[in-house]
Short mmCIF file of N, CA and C in Angstrom, two decimals:
data_model
loop_
_atom_site.label_atom_id
_atom_site.label_comp_id
_atom_site.label_asym_id
_atom_site.label_seq_id
_atom_site.Cartn_x
_atom_site.Cartn_y
_atom_site.Cartn_z
N GLN A 1 0.83 -1.21 0.00
CA GLN A 1 0.00 0.00 0.00
C GLN A 1 0.86 1.25 0.00
N VAL A 2 0.32 2.28 -0.60
CA VAL A 2 0.98 3.59 -0.63
C VAL A 2 0.01 4.60 -0.05
N GLN A 3 0.51 5.43 0.86
CA GLN A 3 -0.31 6.49 1.43
C GLN A 3 0.16 7.83 0.87
N LEU A 4 -0.82 8.66 0.53
CA LEU A 4 -0.54 9.98 -0.03
C LEU A 4 -1.25 11.04 0.80
N VAL A 5 -0.52 12.08 1.17
CA VAL A 5 -1.11 13.16 1.96
C VAL A 5 -0.77 14.49 1.29
N GLU A 6 -1.82 15.20 0.86
CA GLU A 6 -1.63 16.50 0.22
C GLU A 6 -1.69 17.62 1.26
N SER A 7 -1.05 18.72 0.91
CA SER A 7 -1.12 19.93 1.73
C SER A 7 -0.82 21.13 0.84
N GLY A 8 -1.10 22.31 1.36
CA GLY A 8 -0.73 23.53 0.65
C GLY A 8 -1.87 24.27 -0.02
N GLY A 9 -3.07 23.71 0.02
CA GLY A 9 -4.18 24.41 -0.58
C GLY A 9 -4.56 25.66 0.21
N GLY A 10 -5.46 26.46 -0.37
CA GLY A 10 -5.90 27.66 0.32
C GLY A 10 -6.62 28.60 -0.61
N LEU A 11 -6.79 29.83 -0.14
CA LEU A 11 -7.47 30.88 -0.88
C LEU A 11 -6.44 31.87 -1.39
N VAL A 12 -6.52 32.18 -2.67
CA VAL A 12 -5.58 33.11 -3.28
C VAL A 12 -6.30 33.96 -4.30
N GLN A 13 -5.80 35.16 -4.52
CA GLN A 13 -6.40 36.02 -5.53
C GLN A 13 -5.92 35.63 -6.92
N ALA A 14 -6.72 35.94 -7.91
CA ALA A 14 -6.33 35.69 -9.30
C ALA A 14 -4.98 36.34 -9.58
N GLY A 15 -4.12 35.58 -10.28
CA GLY A 15 -2.78 36.05 -10.57
C GLY A 15 -1.75 35.62 -9.54
N GLY A 16 -2.22 35.09 -8.42
CA GLY A 16 -1.33 34.67 -7.36
C GLY A 16 -0.79 33.27 -7.58
N SER A 17 -0.07 32.79 -6.56
CA SER A 17 0.60 31.49 -6.64
C SER A 17 0.33 30.66 -5.39
N LEU A 18 0.38 29.35 -5.57
CA LEU A 18 0.32 28.39 -4.47
C LEU A 18 1.21 27.22 -4.82
N ARG A 19 1.73 26.56 -3.80
CA ARG A 19 2.47 25.32 -4.02
C ARG A 19 1.83 24.20 -3.22
N LEU A 20 1.41 23.17 -3.92
CA LEU A 20 0.85 21.99 -3.27
C LEU A 20 1.95 20.96 -3.07
N SER A 21 1.82 20.20 -1.99
CA SER A 21 2.75 19.12 -1.70
C SER A 21 1.97 17.82 -1.55
N CYS A 22 2.62 16.73 -1.91
CA CYS A 22 2.05 15.40 -1.75
C CYS A 22 3.13 14.49 -1.20
N ALA A 23 2.99 14.12 0.06
CA ALA A 23 3.97 13.25 0.70
C ALA A 23 3.54 11.80 0.56
N ALA A 24 4.42 10.97 0.04
CA ALA A 24 4.14 9.56 -0.18
C ALA A 24 4.86 8.72 0.86
N SER A 25 4.19 7.67 1.33
CA SER A 25 4.80 6.75 2.28
C SER A 25 4.28 5.35 2.00
N GLY A 26 4.92 4.37 2.62
CA GLY A 26 4.54 2.98 2.38
C GLY A 26 5.40 2.38 1.29
N ARG A 27 4.80 1.57 0.44
CA ARG A 27 5.51 0.87 -0.62
C ARG A 27 5.76 1.78 -1.83
N THR A 28 6.51 2.83 -1.62
CA THR A 28 6.75 3.79 -2.69
C THR A 28 7.61 3.19 -3.81
N SER A 29 8.30 2.10 -3.54
CA SER A 29 9.10 1.46 -4.59
C SER A 29 8.22 0.89 -5.69
N SER A 30 6.94 0.72 -5.43
CA SER A 30 6.01 0.21 -6.43
C SER A 30 5.44 1.31 -7.33
N VAL A 31 5.78 2.54 -7.03
CA VAL A 31 5.23 3.68 -7.77
C VAL A 31 6.19 4.12 -8.86
N ALA A 32 5.68 4.30 -10.08
CA ALA A 32 6.50 4.79 -11.18
C ALA A 32 6.10 6.20 -11.62
N VAL A 33 4.84 6.53 -11.42
CA VAL A 33 4.32 7.81 -11.89
C VAL A 33 3.50 8.46 -10.79
N MET A 34 3.69 9.76 -10.63
CA MET A 34 2.88 10.56 -9.71
C MET A 34 2.13 11.61 -10.53
N ALA A 35 0.91 11.88 -10.12
CA ALA A 35 0.10 12.82 -10.90
C ALA A 35 -0.76 13.69 -10.00
N TRP A 36 -1.19 14.80 -10.57
CA TRP A 36 -2.17 15.66 -9.92
C TRP A 36 -3.42 15.70 -10.79
N PHE A 37 -4.56 15.58 -10.15
CA PHE A 37 -5.86 15.75 -10.77
C PHE A 37 -6.60 16.82 -9.99
N ARG A 38 -7.69 17.31 -10.56
CA ARG A 38 -8.51 18.26 -9.84
C ARG A 38 -9.98 18.07 -10.19
N GLN A 39 -10.83 18.47 -9.25
CA GLN A 39 -12.27 18.37 -9.48
C GLN A 39 -12.93 19.65 -9.01
N ALA A 40 -13.51 20.36 -9.95
CA ALA A 40 -14.24 21.58 -9.64
C ALA A 40 -15.69 21.24 -9.30
N PRO A 41 -16.39 22.11 -8.58
CA PRO A 41 -17.78 21.83 -8.21
C PRO A 41 -18.64 21.57 -9.44
N GLY A 42 -19.36 20.46 -9.40
CA GLY A 42 -20.26 20.13 -10.49
C GLY A 42 -19.59 19.57 -11.73
N LYS A 43 -18.30 19.35 -11.67
CA LYS A 43 -17.58 18.84 -12.83
C LYS A 43 -16.88 17.52 -12.50
N GLU A 44 -16.49 16.82 -13.55
CA GLU A 44 -15.76 15.57 -13.36
C GLU A 44 -14.30 15.88 -13.01
N ARG A 45 -13.67 14.92 -12.35
CA ARG A 45 -12.27 15.07 -12.04
C ARG A 45 -11.46 15.06 -13.33
N GLU A 46 -10.47 15.95 -13.43
CA GLU A 46 -9.67 16.05 -14.64
C GLU A 46 -8.18 16.02 -14.34
N PHE A 47 -7.44 15.58 -15.33
CA PHE A 47 -5.99 15.50 -15.23
C PHE A 47 -5.36 16.89 -15.23
N VAL A 48 -4.30 17.06 -14.44
CA VAL A 48 -3.57 18.33 -14.39
C VAL A 48 -2.12 18.13 -14.86
N ALA A 49 -1.40 17.22 -14.22
CA ALA A 49 0.02 17.03 -14.55
C ALA A 49 0.48 15.69 -14.02
N LEU A 50 1.55 15.16 -14.65
CA LEU A 50 2.14 13.94 -14.14
C LEU A 50 3.66 13.99 -14.27
N LEU A 51 4.32 13.08 -13.55
CA LEU A 51 5.78 13.06 -13.49
C LEU A 51 6.23 11.64 -13.22
N THR A 52 7.30 11.22 -13.92
CA THR A 52 7.87 9.91 -13.61
C THR A 52 8.79 10.04 -12.41
N TRP A 53 8.64 9.10 -11.50
CA TRP A 53 9.34 9.21 -10.22
C TRP A 53 10.86 9.15 -10.39
N SER A 54 11.35 8.32 -11.29
CA SER A 54 12.80 8.15 -11.41
C SER A 54 13.45 9.24 -12.25
N ALA A 55 12.96 9.44 -13.46
CA ALA A 55 13.61 10.37 -14.39
C ALA A 55 13.10 11.80 -14.28
N GLY A 56 11.92 11.96 -13.70
CA GLY A 56 11.36 13.30 -13.58
C GLY A 56 10.76 13.85 -14.86
N ASN A 57 10.45 12.98 -15.82
CA ASN A 57 9.78 13.44 -17.04
C ASN A 57 8.38 13.91 -16.69
N THR A 58 7.93 14.97 -17.38
CA THR A 58 6.65 15.58 -17.02
C THR A 58 5.72 15.71 -18.22
N TYR A 59 4.44 15.86 -17.90
CA TYR A 59 3.40 16.05 -18.92
C TYR A 59 2.29 16.86 -18.28
N TYR A 60 1.74 17.82 -19.05
CA TYR A 60 0.74 18.73 -18.50
C TYR A 60 -0.51 18.78 -19.35
N ALA A 61 -1.62 19.07 -18.69
CA ALA A 61 -2.84 19.39 -19.41
C ALA A 61 -2.64 20.75 -20.08
N ASP A 62 -3.27 20.93 -21.23
CA ASP A 62 -3.12 22.19 -21.96
C ASP A 62 -3.56 23.39 -21.12
N SER A 63 -4.55 23.18 -20.29
CA SER A 63 -5.11 24.29 -19.51
C SER A 63 -4.15 24.86 -18.48
N VAL A 64 -3.11 24.10 -18.12
CA VAL A 64 -2.18 24.57 -17.09
C VAL A 64 -0.76 24.71 -17.60
N LYS A 65 -0.52 24.31 -18.83
CA LYS A 65 0.82 24.35 -19.39
C LYS A 65 1.36 25.78 -19.37
N GLY A 66 2.59 25.92 -18.90
CA GLY A 66 3.20 27.24 -18.81
C GLY A 66 2.91 27.98 -17.52
N ARG A 67 1.93 27.50 -16.75
CA ARG A 67 1.58 28.14 -15.47
C ARG A 67 1.91 27.24 -14.29
N PHE A 68 1.73 25.94 -14.44
CA PHE A 68 1.95 24.98 -13.36
C PHE A 68 3.23 24.19 -13.63
N THR A 69 3.92 23.82 -12.55
CA THR A 69 5.11 23.00 -12.66
C THR A 69 5.05 21.87 -11.64
N ILE A 70 5.20 20.64 -12.11
CA ILE A 70 5.24 19.49 -11.21
C ILE A 70 6.70 19.10 -11.02
N SER A 71 7.04 18.76 -9.79
CA SER A 71 8.42 18.39 -9.48
C SER A 71 8.42 17.40 -8.33
N ARG A 72 9.59 16.82 -8.05
CA ARG A 72 9.63 15.88 -6.93
C ARG A 72 10.95 15.99 -6.20
N ASP A 73 10.90 15.52 -4.93
CA ASP A 73 12.09 15.39 -4.10
C ASP A 73 12.14 13.93 -3.68
N ASN A 74 13.01 13.17 -4.32
CA ASN A 74 13.07 11.73 -4.05
C ASN A 74 13.52 11.42 -2.63
N ILE A 75 14.28 12.32 -2.03
CA ILE A 75 14.80 12.05 -0.69
C ILE A 75 13.68 12.02 0.33
N VAL A 76 12.72 12.92 0.18
CA VAL A 76 11.62 12.98 1.14
C VAL A 76 10.33 12.42 0.55
N ASN A 77 10.44 11.78 -0.63
CA ASN A 77 9.27 11.14 -1.26
C ASN A 77 8.08 12.09 -1.37
N THR A 78 8.35 13.26 -1.88
CA THR A 78 7.30 14.27 -1.99
C THR A 78 7.25 14.83 -3.41
N VAL A 79 6.04 15.01 -3.90
CA VAL A 79 5.79 15.62 -5.19
C VAL A 79 5.13 16.98 -4.96
N TYR A 80 5.51 17.93 -5.78
CA TYR A 80 5.00 19.29 -5.63
C TYR A 80 4.26 19.73 -6.89
N LEU A 81 3.35 20.65 -6.72
CA LEU A 81 2.70 21.31 -7.85
C LEU A 81 2.76 22.81 -7.59
N GLN A 82 3.67 23.47 -8.28
CA GLN A 82 3.78 24.91 -8.19
C GLN A 82 2.79 25.53 -9.18
N MET A 83 1.88 26.33 -8.66
CA MET A 83 0.82 26.91 -9.48
C MET A 83 0.99 28.42 -9.49
N ASN A 84 1.27 28.97 -10.66
CA ASN A 84 1.44 30.41 -10.83
C ASN A 84 0.34 30.96 -11.74
N SER A 85 0.20 32.27 -11.72
CA SER A 85 -0.80 32.94 -12.56
C SER A 85 -2.17 32.27 -12.43
N LEU A 86 -2.57 32.03 -11.22
CA LEU A 86 -3.82 31.31 -10.98
C LEU A 86 -5.03 32.09 -11.47
N LYS A 87 -6.02 31.34 -11.94
CA LYS A 87 -7.25 31.90 -12.47
C LYS A 87 -8.42 31.37 -11.66
N PRO A 88 -9.54 32.09 -11.65
CA PRO A 88 -10.72 31.57 -10.92
C PRO A 88 -11.12 30.16 -11.40
N GLU A 89 -10.91 29.87 -12.66
CA GLU A 89 -11.28 28.55 -13.17
C GLU A 89 -10.35 27.44 -12.68
N ASP A 90 -9.29 27.79 -11.98
CA ASP A 90 -8.44 26.78 -11.35
C ASP A 90 -9.00 26.32 -10.01
N THR A 91 -10.05 26.96 -9.55
CA THR A 91 -10.67 26.57 -8.28
C THR A 91 -11.17 25.13 -8.35
N ALA A 92 -10.72 24.32 -7.40
CA ALA A 92 -11.06 22.90 -7.40
C ALA A 92 -10.44 22.24 -6.17
N VAL A 93 -10.85 21.02 -5.95
CA VAL A 93 -10.12 20.16 -5.01
C VAL A 93 -9.05 19.45 -5.82
N TYR A 94 -7.82 19.55 -5.35
CA TYR A 94 -6.68 18.96 -6.05
C TYR A 94 -6.29 17.66 -5.35
N TYR A 95 -6.14 16.62 -6.17
CA TYR A 95 -5.81 15.29 -5.67
C TYR A 95 -4.45 14.84 -6.21
N CYS A 96 -3.69 14.22 -5.35
CA CYS A 96 -2.46 13.57 -5.74
C CYS A 96 -2.76 12.09 -5.98
N ALA A 97 -2.11 11.50 -6.98
CA ALA A 97 -2.34 10.09 -7.30
C ALA A 97 -1.01 9.42 -7.64
N ALA A 98 -0.95 8.12 -7.41
CA ALA A 98 0.25 7.34 -7.69
C ALA A 98 -0.12 6.09 -8.48
N GLY A 99 0.74 5.75 -9.45
CA GLY A 99 0.48 4.57 -10.25
C GLY A 99 1.74 4.06 -10.89
N ARG A 100 1.56 3.16 -11.87
CA ARG A 100 2.70 2.54 -12.53
C ARG A 100 2.78 2.84 -14.02
N ILE A 101 1.78 3.54 -14.54
CA ILE A 101 1.71 3.74 -15.98
C ILE A 101 1.69 5.23 -16.31
N TRP A 102 2.43 5.60 -17.36
CA TRP A 102 2.43 6.98 -17.86
C TRP A 102 1.11 7.22 -18.57
N THR A 103 0.16 7.85 -17.88
CA THR A 103 -1.15 8.07 -18.44
C THR A 103 -1.86 9.22 -17.73
N ALA A 104 -2.72 9.90 -18.48
CA ALA A 104 -3.56 10.94 -17.90
C ALA A 104 -4.92 10.40 -17.48
N SER A 105 -5.11 9.11 -17.64
CA SER A 105 -6.38 8.48 -17.27
C SER A 105 -6.40 8.15 -15.79
N GLN A 106 -7.33 8.74 -15.08
CA GLN A 106 -7.39 8.53 -13.63
C GLN A 106 -7.66 7.09 -13.27
N ASN A 107 -8.26 6.33 -14.16
CA ASN A 107 -8.58 4.93 -13.86
C ASN A 107 -7.35 4.07 -13.67
N GLN A 108 -6.20 4.52 -14.14
CA GLN A 108 -4.98 3.73 -14.05
C GLN A 108 -4.18 4.01 -12.79
N TYR A 109 -4.67 4.90 -11.95
CA TYR A 109 -3.94 5.24 -10.72
C TYR A 109 -4.53 4.47 -9.55
N ASN A 110 -3.65 3.81 -8.82
CA ASN A 110 -4.08 2.91 -7.78
C ASN A 110 -4.29 3.59 -6.42
N TYR A 111 -3.54 4.66 -6.19
CA TYR A 111 -3.54 5.30 -4.87
C TYR A 111 -3.87 6.78 -5.01
N TRP A 112 -4.66 7.27 -4.05
CA TRP A 112 -5.11 8.65 -4.08
C TRP A 112 -4.99 9.29 -2.70
N GLY A 113 -4.71 10.58 -2.70
CA GLY A 113 -4.75 11.33 -1.47
C GLY A 113 -6.16 11.80 -1.18
N GLN A 114 -6.31 12.51 -0.07
CA GLN A 114 -7.64 12.94 0.37
C GLN A 114 -8.09 14.22 -0.32
N GLY A 115 -7.18 14.91 -0.96
CA GLY A 115 -7.52 16.14 -1.66
C GLY A 115 -7.26 17.38 -0.83
N THR A 116 -6.97 18.48 -1.51
CA THR A 116 -6.77 19.76 -0.84
C THR A 116 -7.47 20.84 -1.67
N GLN A 117 -8.19 21.73 -1.00
CA GLN A 117 -9.00 22.73 -1.68
C GLN A 117 -8.14 23.91 -2.11
N VAL A 118 -8.31 24.30 -3.37
CA VAL A 118 -7.70 25.52 -3.89
C VAL A 118 -8.82 26.42 -4.38
N THR A 119 -8.86 27.63 -3.86
CA THR A 119 -9.89 28.59 -4.26
C THR A 119 -9.21 29.86 -4.75
N VAL A 120 -9.55 30.26 -5.97
CA VAL A 120 -8.97 31.45 -6.58
C VAL A 120 -10.07 32.48 -6.74
N SER A 121 -9.92 33.60 -6.08
CA SER A 121 -10.93 34.66 -6.14
C SER A 121 -10.59 35.64 -7.26
N SER A 122 -11.63 36.20 -7.84
CA SER A 122 -11.44 37.14 -8.96
C SER A 122 -11.30 38.57 -8.46
#
């Protein structure tokens, strides 16, 4: 089993920045890919960004490309999502996920965090 705990959410004005963290514990050796998803009120959960744990290769949704950066610290088993130039439409609960396959499909991720709320005011 892998446990994921997110932190760093909050309320920010449009144009501001936040950094989310996702601390992984347990059988992290079984994880190859870490990802962030988000779910806005009344909408389905959507892919945001992913990263390979070993090489650090990244992939982003078009909606966040150039504004968000996913990174990791292998020593402390933590993945980050730096969010800049935030927009009201970025408001959502952000979830960290872990899996073994390079994919933006949430169905392929085995482990999920509890989520952290990000609210961007206009």
